[in-house]
Amino acid sequence: MERTGSFKLLTSPQQTEAFSELARLFSEACNGMVPFVQEHRCWNRVGLHHLVYYPIRERFPALGSQMVCQAVHRVADAYKALRANEGIPKDQPVPAIQFTPSSVSFDHRTYSIKGEAFSLSTTTGRATVRFACGPRQKALLASGLPKEARLAIRKGIWYLNLVFDLPDPIPLSGDLAVGLDVGENNLAATSTGKVLGGGKLRHDRDRYLASRRRLQSNGSRASKRKLKAISGKEQRHVRHVNHETSKAIVAQVLQAGACILRMEDLTHIRAHIKAGNRVRARLHRWAFRQLQDFVQYKAEAAGIKVEYVDPAYTSQTCSVCGGLGKRVKHRFACSCGNLAHSDVNASRNIARFAALSSSARGVVSRPEFAHRVHPCVVESSSL
Ligand SMILES: [Zn+2]
């Protein structure tokens, strides 16, 4: 299991300047290699090294041998990623990648960890810089030697991002499951009865929606710019809320002593005939998918197994008797006497429904199968 730790560097003004200069040279060296890549159609680390090492060393003597090697790796990896993601057709010229002076790669020869400080190679010698160390950073550092390091600037502050290879967590044992419903009215509800992110968040979302509509109907260049700024702001806000919410959800699961977390599979149901309005409304909302992704990431790190279930019948089914109930906004009512918050009722169904798949959203199960499952009894999917 790979985990990245971001270490905020407490730099002096001189160090800030040294890092900026290093990043500038590093990106220029990378950009200087691009024409070689294009001419020779070569993005293999060893091959590119042979092509560019001496000319780049000569052009950027201050960078030093190890930094040039790191720049070769950076360029080779960027082209490998480009080819994997978009492809580089054989009969077309190799596209140019533009490297910006925002980050520098390090390896064990160019950086080291000394207690509560990092020692980093710069063009003016080694810089010893202290870093802010919270409990998460401490735990990561205690887990062993990081495999990759990258110096990066974010909003004027330098960070060292370290990638650690952690042992996979020991899975929690047992078969108690908690269900999670991601909803329209409230952000999420768990089968333990917790409802998260109600009023304030909906208000924020409606505010963003309203200003977006207003700007969209305007259509001028200025409003397009404003629209872009708003969508960036909204995305950062949602990301923050999703981080906080997912943390609270995983805490709920652990507190309940459960070891399985079930969510609805909202991604592969486009062809599903039974998907109601409620499901369809959430289908194209990237925010819900992001919340589920964050929950999965954090849950698995805690040893919780993540499973996905068919969302078709989660909202109208009574979680007590399995019959068909009535859902009016927040209230769910059933003739058996069950009266519950509708999202909590849904999450209780999700908790007891049989899993489609674990940690992979794919197959769609036969819905009638789900109804025969008793609360908290786990059946293996027969698909
Ligand atoms: Zn009922």
PDB file of C-alpha atoms in Angstrom, residues 63-352:
ATOM      1  CA  LEU A  63      22.737  21.350 -11.632  1.00  0.00           C
ATOM      2  CA  GLY A  64      25.222  18.595 -10.932  1.00  0.00           C
ATOM      3  CA  SER A  65      25.336  15.050 -12.177  1.00  0.00           C
ATOM      4  CA  GLN A  66      22.673  13.520  -9.897  1.00  0.00           C
ATOM      5  CA  MET A  67      20.111  16.243 -10.641  1.00  0.00           C
ATOM      6  CA  VAL A  68      20.568  15.732 -14.373  1.00  0.00           C
ATOM      7  CA  CYS A  69      19.920  12.009 -13.842  1.00  0.00           C
ATOM      8  CA  GLN A  70      16.733  12.875 -11.926  1.00  0.00           C
ATOM      9  CA  ALA A  71      15.655  15.204 -14.748  1.00  0.00           C
ATOM     10  CA  VAL A  72      16.205  12.374 -17.270  1.00  0.00           C
ATOM     11  CA  HIS A  73      13.922  10.148 -15.176  1.00  0.00           C
ATOM     12  CA  ARG A  74      11.317  12.894 -14.939  1.00  0.00           C
ATOM     13  CA  VAL A  75      11.208  13.427 -18.703  1.00  0.00           C
ATOM     14  CA  ALA A  76      11.224   9.700 -19.505  1.00  0.00           C
ATOM     15  CA  ASP A  77       8.414   9.052 -16.998  1.00  0.00           C
ATOM     16  CA  ALA A  78       6.340  11.981 -18.311  1.00  0.00           C
ATOM     17  CA  TYR A  79       6.532  10.610 -21.841  1.00  0.00           C
ATOM     18  CA  LYS A  80       5.763   7.084 -20.673  1.00  0.00           C
ATOM     19  CA  ALA A  81       2.662   8.413 -18.907  1.00  0.00           C
ATOM     20  CA  LEU A  82       1.649  10.416 -21.965  1.00  0.00           C
ATOM     21  CA  ARG A  83       1.941   7.350 -24.150  1.00  0.00           C
ATOM     22  CA  ALA A  84      -0.060   5.233 -21.706  1.00  0.00           C
ATOM     23  CA  ASN A  85      -2.829   7.821 -21.345  1.00  0.00           C
ATOM     24  CA  GLU A  86      -3.193   9.326 -24.779  1.00  0.00           C
ATOM     25  CA  GLY A  87      -0.897   7.310 -27.002  1.00  0.00           C
ATOM     26  CA  ILE A  88       1.904   8.569 -29.241  1.00  0.00           C
ATOM     27  CA  PRO A  89       1.032   7.398 -32.778  1.00  0.00           C
ATOM     28  CA  LYS A  90       3.988   6.018 -34.778  1.00  0.00           C
ATOM     29  CA  ASP A  91       3.264   8.078 -37.898  1.00  0.00           C
ATOM     30  CA  GLN A  92       2.926  11.394 -36.056  1.00  0.00           C
ATOM     31  CA  PRO A  93       5.506  13.730 -34.507  1.00  0.00           C
ATOM     32  CA  VAL A  94       6.144  13.292 -30.783  1.00  0.00           C
ATOM     33  CA  PRO A  95       4.330  16.099 -28.914  1.00  0.00           C
ATOM     34  CA  ALA A  96       6.320  18.520 -26.767  1.00  0.00           C
ATOM     35  CA  ILE A  97       5.762  18.382 -23.013  1.00  0.00           C
ATOM     36  CA  GLN A  98       6.251  21.664 -21.176  1.00  0.00           C
ATOM     37  CA  PHE A  99       7.858  21.375 -17.723  1.00  0.00           C
ATOM     38  CA  THR A 100       7.158  24.175 -15.238  1.00  0.00           C
ATOM     39  CA  PRO A 101       9.498  25.256 -12.402  1.00  0.00           C
ATOM     40  CA  SER A 102       7.155  23.925  -9.709  1.00  0.00           C
ATOM     41  CA  SER A 103       8.871  20.718  -8.599  1.00  0.00           C
ATOM     42  CA  VAL A 104      12.197  18.864  -8.397  1.00  0.00           C
ATOM     43  CA  SER A 105      12.785  15.121  -8.035  1.00  0.00           C
ATOM     44  CA  PHE A 106      15.242  13.834  -5.437  1.00  0.00           C
ATOM     45  CA  ASP A 107      16.791  10.472  -4.688  1.00  0.00           C
ATOM     46  CA  HIS A 108      18.866   9.083  -1.832  1.00  0.00           C
ATOM     47  CA  ARG A 109      22.015  10.698  -3.211  1.00  0.00           C
ATOM     48  CA  THR A 110      20.475  14.185  -3.273  1.00  0.00           C
ATOM     49  CA  TYR A 111      18.469  14.231  -0.032  1.00  0.00           C
ATOM     50  CA  SER A 112      18.506  12.699   3.404  1.00  0.00           C
ATOM     51  CA  ILE A 113      16.444  12.826   6.593  1.00  0.00           C
ATOM     52  CA  LYS A 114      18.233  13.999   9.725  1.00  0.00           C
ATOM     53  CA  GLY A 115      15.944  13.936  12.733  1.00  0.00           C
ATOM     54  CA  GLU A 116      13.434  16.738  12.205  1.00  0.00           C
ATOM     55  CA  ALA A 117      15.195  18.216   9.188  1.00  0.00           C
ATOM     56  CA  PHE A 118      15.830  17.327   5.570  1.00  0.00           C
ATOM     57  CA  SER A 119      19.147  17.846   3.864  1.00  0.00           C
ATOM     58  CA  LEU A 120      18.573  18.748   0.211  1.00  0.00           C
ATOM     59  CA  SER A 121      21.038  19.331  -2.621  1.00  0.00           C
ATOM     60  CA  THR A 122      20.752  22.731  -4.250  1.00  0.00           C
ATOM     61  CA  THR A 123      22.893  24.549  -6.786  1.00  0.00           C
ATOM     62  CA  THR A 124      24.666  26.306  -3.912  1.00  0.00           C
ATOM     63  CA  GLY A 125      25.383  23.253  -1.800  1.00  0.00           C
ATOM     64  CA  ARG A 126      23.301  21.329   0.716  1.00  0.00           C
ATOM     65  CA  ALA A 127      20.407  23.056   2.460  1.00  0.00           C
ATOM     66  CA  THR A 128      19.360  21.775   5.873  1.00  0.00           C
ATOM     67  CA  VAL A 129      15.712  22.656   6.329  1.00  0.00           C
ATOM     68  CA  ARG A 130      13.380  21.856   9.208  1.00  0.00           C
ATOM     69  CA  PHE A 131       9.821  20.696   8.530  1.00  0.00           C
ATOM     70  CA  ALA A 132       6.435  20.806  10.237  1.00  0.00           C
ATOM     71  CA  CYS A 133       5.699  17.354  11.622  1.00  0.00           C
ATOM     72  CA  GLY A 134       2.189  16.343  12.670  1.00  0.00           C
ATOM     73  CA  PRO A 135       1.170  12.893  13.965  1.00  0.00           C
ATOM     74  CA  ARG A 136       0.576  11.581  10.427  1.00  0.00           C
ATOM     75  CA  GLN A 137       4.019  12.680   9.231  1.00  0.00           C
ATOM     76  CA  LYS A 138       5.629  11.168  12.359  1.00  0.00           C
ATOM     77  CA  ALA A 139       3.918   7.840  11.785  1.00  0.00           C
ATOM     78  CA  LEU A 140       4.956   7.783   8.134  1.00  0.00           C
ATOM     79  CA  LEU A 141       8.588   8.563   8.935  1.00  0.00           C
ATOM     80  CA  ALA A 142       8.606   5.809  11.539  1.00  0.00           C
ATOM     81  CA  SER A 143       7.341   3.314   8.957  1.00  0.00           C
ATOM     82  CA  GLY A 144      10.591   3.211   7.019  1.00  0.00           C
ATOM     83  CA  LEU A 145      12.581   4.791   4.257  1.00  0.00           C
ATOM     84  CA  PRO A 146      10.548   6.599   1.593  1.00  0.00           C
ATOM     85  CA  LYS A 147      11.084   5.424  -1.973  1.00  0.00           C
ATOM     86  CA  GLU A 148      10.503   8.711  -3.802  1.00  0.00           C
ATOM     87  CA  ALA A 149      10.895  12.364  -2.922  1.00  0.00           C
ATOM     88  CA  ARG A 150       9.689  15.437  -4.710  1.00  0.00           C
ATOM     89  CA  LEU A 151      10.203  19.057  -3.740  1.00  0.00           C
ATOM     90  CA  ALA A 152       7.139  21.044  -4.779  1.00  0.00           C
ATOM     91  CA  ILE A 153       5.773  24.543  -4.335  1.00  0.00           C
ATOM     92  CA  ARG A 154       2.113  25.211  -3.513  1.00  0.00           C
ATOM     93  CA  LYS A 155       0.807  28.736  -2.959  1.00  0.00           C
ATOM     94  CA  GLY A 156       4.319  30.055  -2.304  1.00  0.00           C
ATOM     95  CA  ILE A 157       5.216  27.349   0.244  1.00  0.00           C
ATOM     96  CA  TRP A 158       7.722  24.571  -0.406  1.00  0.00           C
ATOM     97  CA  TYR A 159       6.856  20.983   0.515  1.00  0.00           C
ATOM     98  CA  LEU A 160       8.758  17.746   0.318  1.00  0.00           C
ATOM     99  CA  ASN A 161       6.389  14.993  -0.791  1.00  0.00           C
ATOM    100  CA  LEU A 162       7.583  11.538   0.201  1.00  0.00           C
ATOM    101  CA  VAL A 163       6.130   8.266  -1.039  1.00  0.00           C
ATOM    102  CA  PHE A 164       6.227   5.429   1.477  1.00  0.00           C
ATOM    103  CA  ASP A 165       5.632   1.778   0.808  1.00  0.00           C
ATOM    104  CA  LEU A 166       3.595   0.608   3.790  1.00  0.00           C
ATOM    105  CA  PRO A 167       2.677  -2.968   4.600  1.00  0.00           C
ATOM    106  CA  ASP A 168      -0.963  -3.713   3.758  1.00  0.00           C
ATOM    107  CA  PRO A 169      -3.111  -3.360   6.895  1.00  0.00           C
ATOM    108  CA  ILE A 170      -4.253  -6.548   8.580  1.00  0.00           C
ATOM    109  CA  PRO A 171      -7.902  -6.918   7.549  1.00  0.00           C
ATOM    110  CA  LEU A 172     -10.377  -6.699  10.430  1.00  0.00           C
ATOM    111  CA  SER A 173     -12.109 -10.011  10.961  1.00  0.00           C
ATOM    112  CA  GLY A 174     -15.812 -10.646  11.445  1.00  0.00           C
ATOM    113  CA  ASP A 175     -18.856 -10.117   9.288  1.00  0.00           C
ATOM    114  CA  LEU A 176     -20.582  -7.078  10.734  1.00  0.00           C
ATOM    115  CA  ALA A 177     -21.294  -4.561   7.967  1.00  0.00           C
ATOM    116  CA  VAL A 178     -22.117  -0.860   8.020  1.00  0.00           C
ATOM    117  CA  GLY A 179     -24.063   0.590   5.090  1.00  0.00           C
ATOM    118  CA  LEU A 180     -23.402   4.027   3.655  1.00  0.00           C
ATOM    119  CA  ASP A 181     -25.921   6.013   1.660  1.00  0.00           C
ATOM    120  CA  VAL A 182     -24.692   9.035  -0.292  1.00  0.00           C
ATOM    121  CA  GLY A 183     -27.686  11.229  -0.835  1.00  0.00           C
ATOM    122  CA  GLU A 184     -29.210  14.290  -2.379  1.00  0.00           C
ATOM    123  CA  ASN A 185     -30.578  15.984   0.727  1.00  0.00           C
ATOM    124  CA  ASN A 186     -27.821  14.998   3.066  1.00  0.00           C
ATOM    125  CA  LEU A 187     -24.321  14.208   1.989  1.00  0.00           C
ATOM    126  CA  ALA A 188     -24.269  10.803   3.631  1.00  0.00           C
ATOM    127  CA  ALA A 189     -26.036   8.570   6.126  1.00  0.00           C
ATOM    128  CA  THR A 190     -24.764   5.435   7.812  1.00  0.00           C
ATOM    129  CA  SER A 191     -26.717   2.430   9.043  1.00  0.00           C
ATOM    130  CA  THR A 192     -25.441   3.281  12.523  1.00  0.00           C
ATOM    131  CA  GLY A 193     -27.936   6.153  12.354  1.00  0.00           C
ATOM    132  CA  LYS A 194     -25.547   9.021  11.655  1.00  0.00           C
ATOM    133  CA  VAL A 195     -26.564  11.665   9.103  1.00  0.00           C
ATOM    134  CA  LEU A 196     -23.705  13.794   7.787  1.00  0.00           C
ATOM    135  CA  GLY A 197     -23.510  17.097   5.944  1.00  0.00           C
ATOM    136  CA  GLY A 198     -27.032  18.438   5.826  1.00  0.00           C
ATOM    137  CA  GLY A 199     -28.160  22.043   5.718  1.00  0.00           C
ATOM    138  CA  LYS A 200     -24.992  24.127   5.371  1.00  0.00           C
ATOM    139  CA  LEU A 201     -23.634  22.040   2.532  1.00  0.00           C
ATOM    140  CA  ARG A 202     -26.874  22.061   0.593  1.00  0.00           C
ATOM    141  CA  HIS A 203     -27.005  25.810   1.019  1.00  0.00           C
ATOM    142  CA  ASP A 204     -23.457  26.164  -0.372  1.00  0.00           C
ATOM    143  CA  ARG A 205     -24.260  23.938  -3.309  1.00  0.00           C
ATOM    144  CA  ASP A 206     -27.428  25.849  -4.160  1.00  0.00           C
ATOM    145  CA  ARG A 207     -25.520  29.117  -3.965  1.00  0.00           C
ATOM    146  CA  TYR A 208     -22.869  27.848  -6.410  1.00  0.00           C
ATOM    147  CA  LEU A 209     -25.584  26.468  -8.676  1.00  0.00           C
ATOM    148  CA  ALA A 210     -27.466  29.780  -8.732  1.00  0.00           C
ATOM    149  CA  SER A 211     -24.425  31.903  -9.558  1.00  0.00           C
ATOM    150  CA  ARG A 212     -23.362  29.402 -12.200  1.00  0.00           C
ATOM    151  CA  ARG A 213     -26.757  29.560 -13.900  1.00  0.00           C
ATOM    152  CA  ARG A 214     -26.660  33.345 -13.848  1.00  0.00           C
ATOM    153  CA  LEU A 215     -23.198  33.431 -15.444  1.00  0.00           C
ATOM    154  CA  GLN A 216     -24.040  30.744 -17.996  1.00  0.00           C
ATOM    155  CA  SER A 217     -27.005  32.712 -19.257  1.00  0.00           C
ATOM    156  CA  ASN A 218     -24.813  35.816 -19.575  1.00  0.00           C
ATOM    157  CA  GLY A 219     -22.238  34.304 -21.970  1.00  0.00           C
ATOM    158  CA  SER A 220     -19.733  37.189 -22.066  1.00  0.00           C
ATOM    159  CA  ARG A 221     -15.990  36.554 -21.853  1.00  0.00           C
ATOM    160  CA  ALA A 222     -15.817  38.054 -18.360  1.00  0.00           C
ATOM    161  CA  SER A 223     -18.576  35.776 -17.113  1.00  0.00           C
ATOM    162  CA  LYS A 224     -16.868  32.747 -18.637  1.00  0.00           C
ATOM    163  CA  ARG A 225     -13.758  33.637 -16.669  1.00  0.00           C
ATOM    164  CA  LYS A 226     -15.821  34.048 -13.518  1.00  0.00           C
ATOM    165  CA  LEU A 227     -17.501  30.716 -14.213  1.00  0.00           C
ATOM    166  CA  LYS A 228     -14.128  28.982 -14.333  1.00  0.00           C
ATOM    167  CA  ALA A 229     -13.047  30.604 -11.067  1.00  0.00           C
ATOM    168  CA  ILE A 230     -16.270  29.530  -9.359  1.00  0.00           C
ATOM    169  CA  SER A 231     -15.998  25.959 -10.527  1.00  0.00           C
ATOM    170  CA  GLY A 232     -12.418  25.798  -9.192  1.00  0.00           C
ATOM    171  CA  LYS A 233     -13.544  27.224  -5.869  1.00  0.00           C
ATOM    172  CA  GLU A 234     -16.500  24.866  -5.682  1.00  0.00           C
ATOM    173  CA  GLN A 235     -14.313  21.860  -6.482  1.00  0.00           C
ATOM    174  CA  ARG A 236     -11.853  22.738  -3.720  1.00  0.00           C
ATOM    175  CA  HIS A 237     -14.729  23.264  -1.292  1.00  0.00           C
ATOM    176  CA  VAL A 238     -16.354  19.933  -2.152  1.00  0.00           C
ATOM    177  CA  ARG A 239     -12.981  18.181  -1.913  1.00  0.00           C
ATOM    178  CA  HIS A 240     -12.456  19.582   1.565  1.00  0.00           C
ATOM    179  CA  VAL A 241     -15.961  18.594   2.707  1.00  0.00           C
ATOM    180  CA  ASN A 242     -15.551  15.114   1.229  1.00  0.00           C
ATOM    181  CA  HIS A 243     -12.261  14.637   3.098  1.00  0.00           C
ATOM    182  CA  GLU A 244     -13.829  15.600   6.417  1.00  0.00           C
ATOM    183  CA  THR A 245     -16.967  13.556   5.799  1.00  0.00           C
ATOM    184  CA  SER A 246     -15.092  10.420   4.746  1.00  0.00           C
ATOM    185  CA  LYS A 247     -12.974  10.645   7.889  1.00  0.00           C
ATOM    186  CA  ALA A 248     -16.137  10.816  10.028  1.00  0.00           C
ATOM    187  CA  ILE A 249     -17.683   7.863   8.156  1.00  0.00           C
ATOM    188  CA  VAL A 250     -14.675   5.603   8.684  1.00  0.00           C
ATOM    189  CA  ALA A 251     -14.684   6.573  12.369  1.00  0.00           C
ATOM    190  CA  GLN A 252     -18.361   5.480  12.532  1.00  0.00           C
ATOM    191  CA  VAL A 253     -17.526   2.086  11.056  1.00  0.00           C
ATOM    192  CA  LEU A 254     -14.659   1.493  13.493  1.00  0.00           C
ATOM    193  CA  GLN A 255     -16.756   2.691  16.423  1.00  0.00           C
ATOM    194  CA  ALA A 256     -19.493   0.232  15.494  1.00  0.00           C
ATOM    195  CA  GLY A 257     -16.917  -2.569  15.543  1.00  0.00           C
ATOM    196  CA  ALA A 258     -17.746  -3.415  11.938  1.00  0.00           C
ATOM    197  CA  CYS A 259     -15.234  -4.673   9.409  1.00  0.00           C
ATOM    198  CA  ILE A 260     -17.195  -4.304   6.172  1.00  0.00           C
ATOM    199  CA  LEU A 261     -18.434  -1.080   4.619  1.00  0.00           C
ATOM    200  CA  ARG A 262     -21.067  -1.317   1.887  1.00  0.00           C
ATOM    201  CA  MET A 263     -21.916   1.426  -0.568  1.00  0.00           C
ATOM    202  CA  GLU A 264     -24.092   1.615  -3.645  1.00  0.00           C
ATOM    203  CA  ASP A 265     -22.508   0.983  -7.016  1.00  0.00           C
ATOM    204  CA  LEU A 266     -23.415   4.196  -8.795  1.00  0.00           C
ATOM    205  CA  THR A 267     -21.109   3.824 -11.765  1.00  0.00           C
ATOM    206  CA  HIS A 268     -22.201   0.805 -13.740  1.00  0.00           C
ATOM    207  CA  ILE A 269     -25.941   1.163 -13.636  1.00  0.00           C
ATOM    208  CA  ARG A 270     -26.561   3.194 -16.777  1.00  0.00           C
ATOM    209  CA  ALA A 271     -28.248   0.254 -18.444  1.00  0.00           C
ATOM    210  CA  HIS A 272     -30.165  -0.712 -15.339  1.00  0.00           C
ATOM    211  CA  ILE A 273     -33.871  -0.419 -16.066  1.00  0.00           C
ATOM    212  CA  LYS A 274     -34.921  -0.344 -12.430  1.00  0.00           C
ATOM    213  CA  ALA A 275     -32.786   2.653 -11.514  1.00  0.00           C
ATOM    214  CA  GLY A 276     -35.190   5.265 -10.161  1.00  0.00           C
ATOM    215  CA  ASN A 277     -34.965   9.034 -10.217  1.00  0.00           C
ATOM    216  CA  ARG A 278     -32.994   9.115  -7.020  1.00  0.00           C
ATOM    217  CA  VAL A 279     -30.239   6.945  -8.488  1.00  0.00           C
ATOM    218  CA  ARG A 280     -30.220   8.736 -11.812  1.00  0.00           C
ATOM    219  CA  ALA A 281     -29.892  12.126 -10.149  1.00  0.00           C
ATOM    220  CA  ARG A 282     -26.663  11.026  -8.508  1.00  0.00           C
ATOM    221  CA  LEU A 283     -25.212   9.183 -11.477  1.00  0.00           C
ATOM    222  CA  HIS A 284     -23.420  12.089 -13.073  1.00  0.00           C
ATOM    223  CA  ARG A 285     -22.410  13.868  -9.906  1.00  0.00           C
ATOM    224  CA  TRP A 286     -18.648  13.618  -9.634  1.00  0.00           C
ATOM    225  CA  ALA A 287     -18.897  14.824  -6.017  1.00  0.00           C
ATOM    226  CA  PHE A 288     -20.646  11.598  -4.897  1.00  0.00           C
ATOM    227  CA  ARG A 289     -18.101   9.470  -6.688  1.00  0.00           C
ATOM    228  CA  GLN A 290     -15.306  11.441  -5.061  1.00  0.00           C
ATOM    229  CA  LEU A 291     -16.829  10.925  -1.616  1.00  0.00           C
ATOM    230  CA  GLN A 292     -17.035   7.170  -2.241  1.00  0.00           C
ATOM    231  CA  ASP A 293     -13.431   7.120  -3.481  1.00  0.00           C
ATOM    232  CA  PHE A 294     -12.204   8.969  -0.382  1.00  0.00           C
ATOM    233  CA  VAL A 295     -14.193   6.656   1.882  1.00  0.00           C
ATOM    234  CA  GLN A 296     -12.741   3.594   0.142  1.00  0.00           C
ATOM    235  CA  TYR A 297      -9.162   4.909   0.394  1.00  0.00           C
ATOM    236  CA  LYS A 298      -9.460   5.678   4.107  1.00  0.00           C
ATOM    237  CA  ALA A 299     -11.465   2.548   4.951  1.00  0.00           C
ATOM    238  CA  GLU A 300      -9.005   0.196   3.293  1.00  0.00           C
ATOM    239  CA  ALA A 301      -6.114   1.881   5.089  1.00  0.00           C
ATOM    240  CA  ALA A 302      -7.927   0.994   8.324  1.00  0.00           C
ATOM    241  CA  GLY A 303      -8.334  -2.665   7.323  1.00  0.00           C
ATOM    242  CA  ILE A 304     -12.045  -2.316   6.497  1.00  0.00           C
ATOM    243  CA  LYS A 305     -13.320  -4.307   3.541  1.00  0.00           C
ATOM    244  CA  VAL A 306     -15.246  -2.200   1.024  1.00  0.00           C
ATOM    245  CA  GLU A 307     -18.112  -3.691  -0.967  1.00  0.00           C
ATOM    246  CA  TYR A 308     -20.584  -2.329  -3.483  1.00  0.00           C
ATOM    247  CA  VAL A 309     -24.243  -3.276  -3.795  1.00  0.00           C
ATOM    248  CA  ASP A 310     -26.991  -2.830  -6.359  1.00  0.00           C
ATOM    249  CA  PRO A 311     -28.648   0.554  -5.723  1.00  0.00           C
ATOM    250  CA  ALA A 312     -31.955  -0.407  -7.316  1.00  0.00           C
ATOM    251  CA  TYR A 313     -34.064  -1.099  -4.229  1.00  0.00           C
ATOM    252  CA  THR A 314     -32.250   0.676  -1.459  1.00  0.00           C
ATOM    253  CA  SER A 315     -34.614   3.583  -0.992  1.00  0.00           C
ATOM    254  CA  GLN A 316     -38.148   2.117  -1.146  1.00  0.00           C
ATOM    255  CA  THR A 317     -37.449  -1.089   0.750  1.00  0.00           C
ATOM    256  CA  CYS A 318     -38.179  -1.198   4.464  1.00  0.00           C
ATOM    257  CA  SER A 319     -35.001  -2.094   6.318  1.00  0.00           C
ATOM    258  CA  VAL A 320     -36.972  -3.808   9.084  1.00  0.00           C
ATOM    259  CA  CYS A 321     -39.475  -6.071   7.306  1.00  0.00           C
ATOM    260  CA  GLY A 322     -38.165  -6.009   3.706  1.00  0.00           C
ATOM    261  CA  GLY A 323     -41.530  -4.836   2.391  1.00  0.00           C
ATOM    262  CA  LEU A 324     -42.262  -1.856   0.202  1.00  0.00           C
ATOM    263  CA  GLY A 325     -42.515   1.370   2.196  1.00  0.00           C
ATOM    264  CA  LYS A 326     -43.214   4.991   1.449  1.00  0.00           C
ATOM    265  CA  ARG A 327     -40.534   7.633   1.138  1.00  0.00           C
ATOM    266  CA  VAL A 328     -41.530  11.271   1.484  1.00  0.00           C
ATOM    267  CA  LYS A 329     -38.500  13.543   1.505  1.00  0.00           C
ATOM    268  CA  HIS A 330     -36.627  12.773   4.743  1.00  0.00           C
ATOM    269  CA  ARG A 331     -39.200  10.410   6.179  1.00  0.00           C
ATOM    270  CA  PHE A 332     -39.541   6.745   5.461  1.00  0.00           C
ATOM    271  CA  ALA A 333     -42.650   4.980   6.672  1.00  0.00           C
ATOM    272  CA  CYS A 334     -43.699   1.350   6.425  1.00  0.00           C
ATOM    273  CA  SER A 335     -46.924  -0.441   7.349  1.00  0.00           C
ATOM    274  CA  CYS A 336     -44.919  -2.630   9.756  1.00  0.00           C
ATOM    275  CA  GLY A 337     -44.426   0.409  11.957  1.00  0.00           C
ATOM    276  CA  ASN A 338     -40.880   1.305  10.873  1.00  0.00           C
ATOM    277  CA  LEU A 339     -40.478   5.060  10.842  1.00  0.00           C
ATOM    278  CA  ALA A 340     -37.006   6.322  10.016  1.00  0.00           C
ATOM    279  CA  HIS A 341     -34.919   8.989   8.342  1.00  0.00           C
ATOM    280  CA  SER A 342     -35.134   7.934   4.695  1.00  0.00           C
ATOM    281  CA  ASP A 343     -31.373   8.050   4.099  1.00  0.00           C
ATOM    282  CA  VAL A 344     -30.684   6.023   7.238  1.00  0.00           C
ATOM    283  CA  ASN A 345     -33.296   3.479   6.130  1.00  0.00           C
ATOM    284  CA  ALA A 346     -31.524   3.288   2.757  1.00  0.00           C
ATOM    285  CA  SER A 347     -28.137   2.821   4.393  1.00  0.00           C
ATOM    286  CA  ARG A 348     -29.554  -0.030   6.522  1.00  0.00           C
ATOM    287  CA  ASN A 349     -30.671  -1.768   3.359  1.00  0.00           C
ATOM    288  CA  ILE A 350     -27.246  -1.234   1.854  1.00  0.00           C
ATOM    289  CA  ALA A 351     -25.683  -2.791   4.958  1.00  0.00           C
ATOM    290  CA  ARG A 352     -27.673  -6.016   4.608  1.00  0.00           C
TER     291      ARG A 352
END
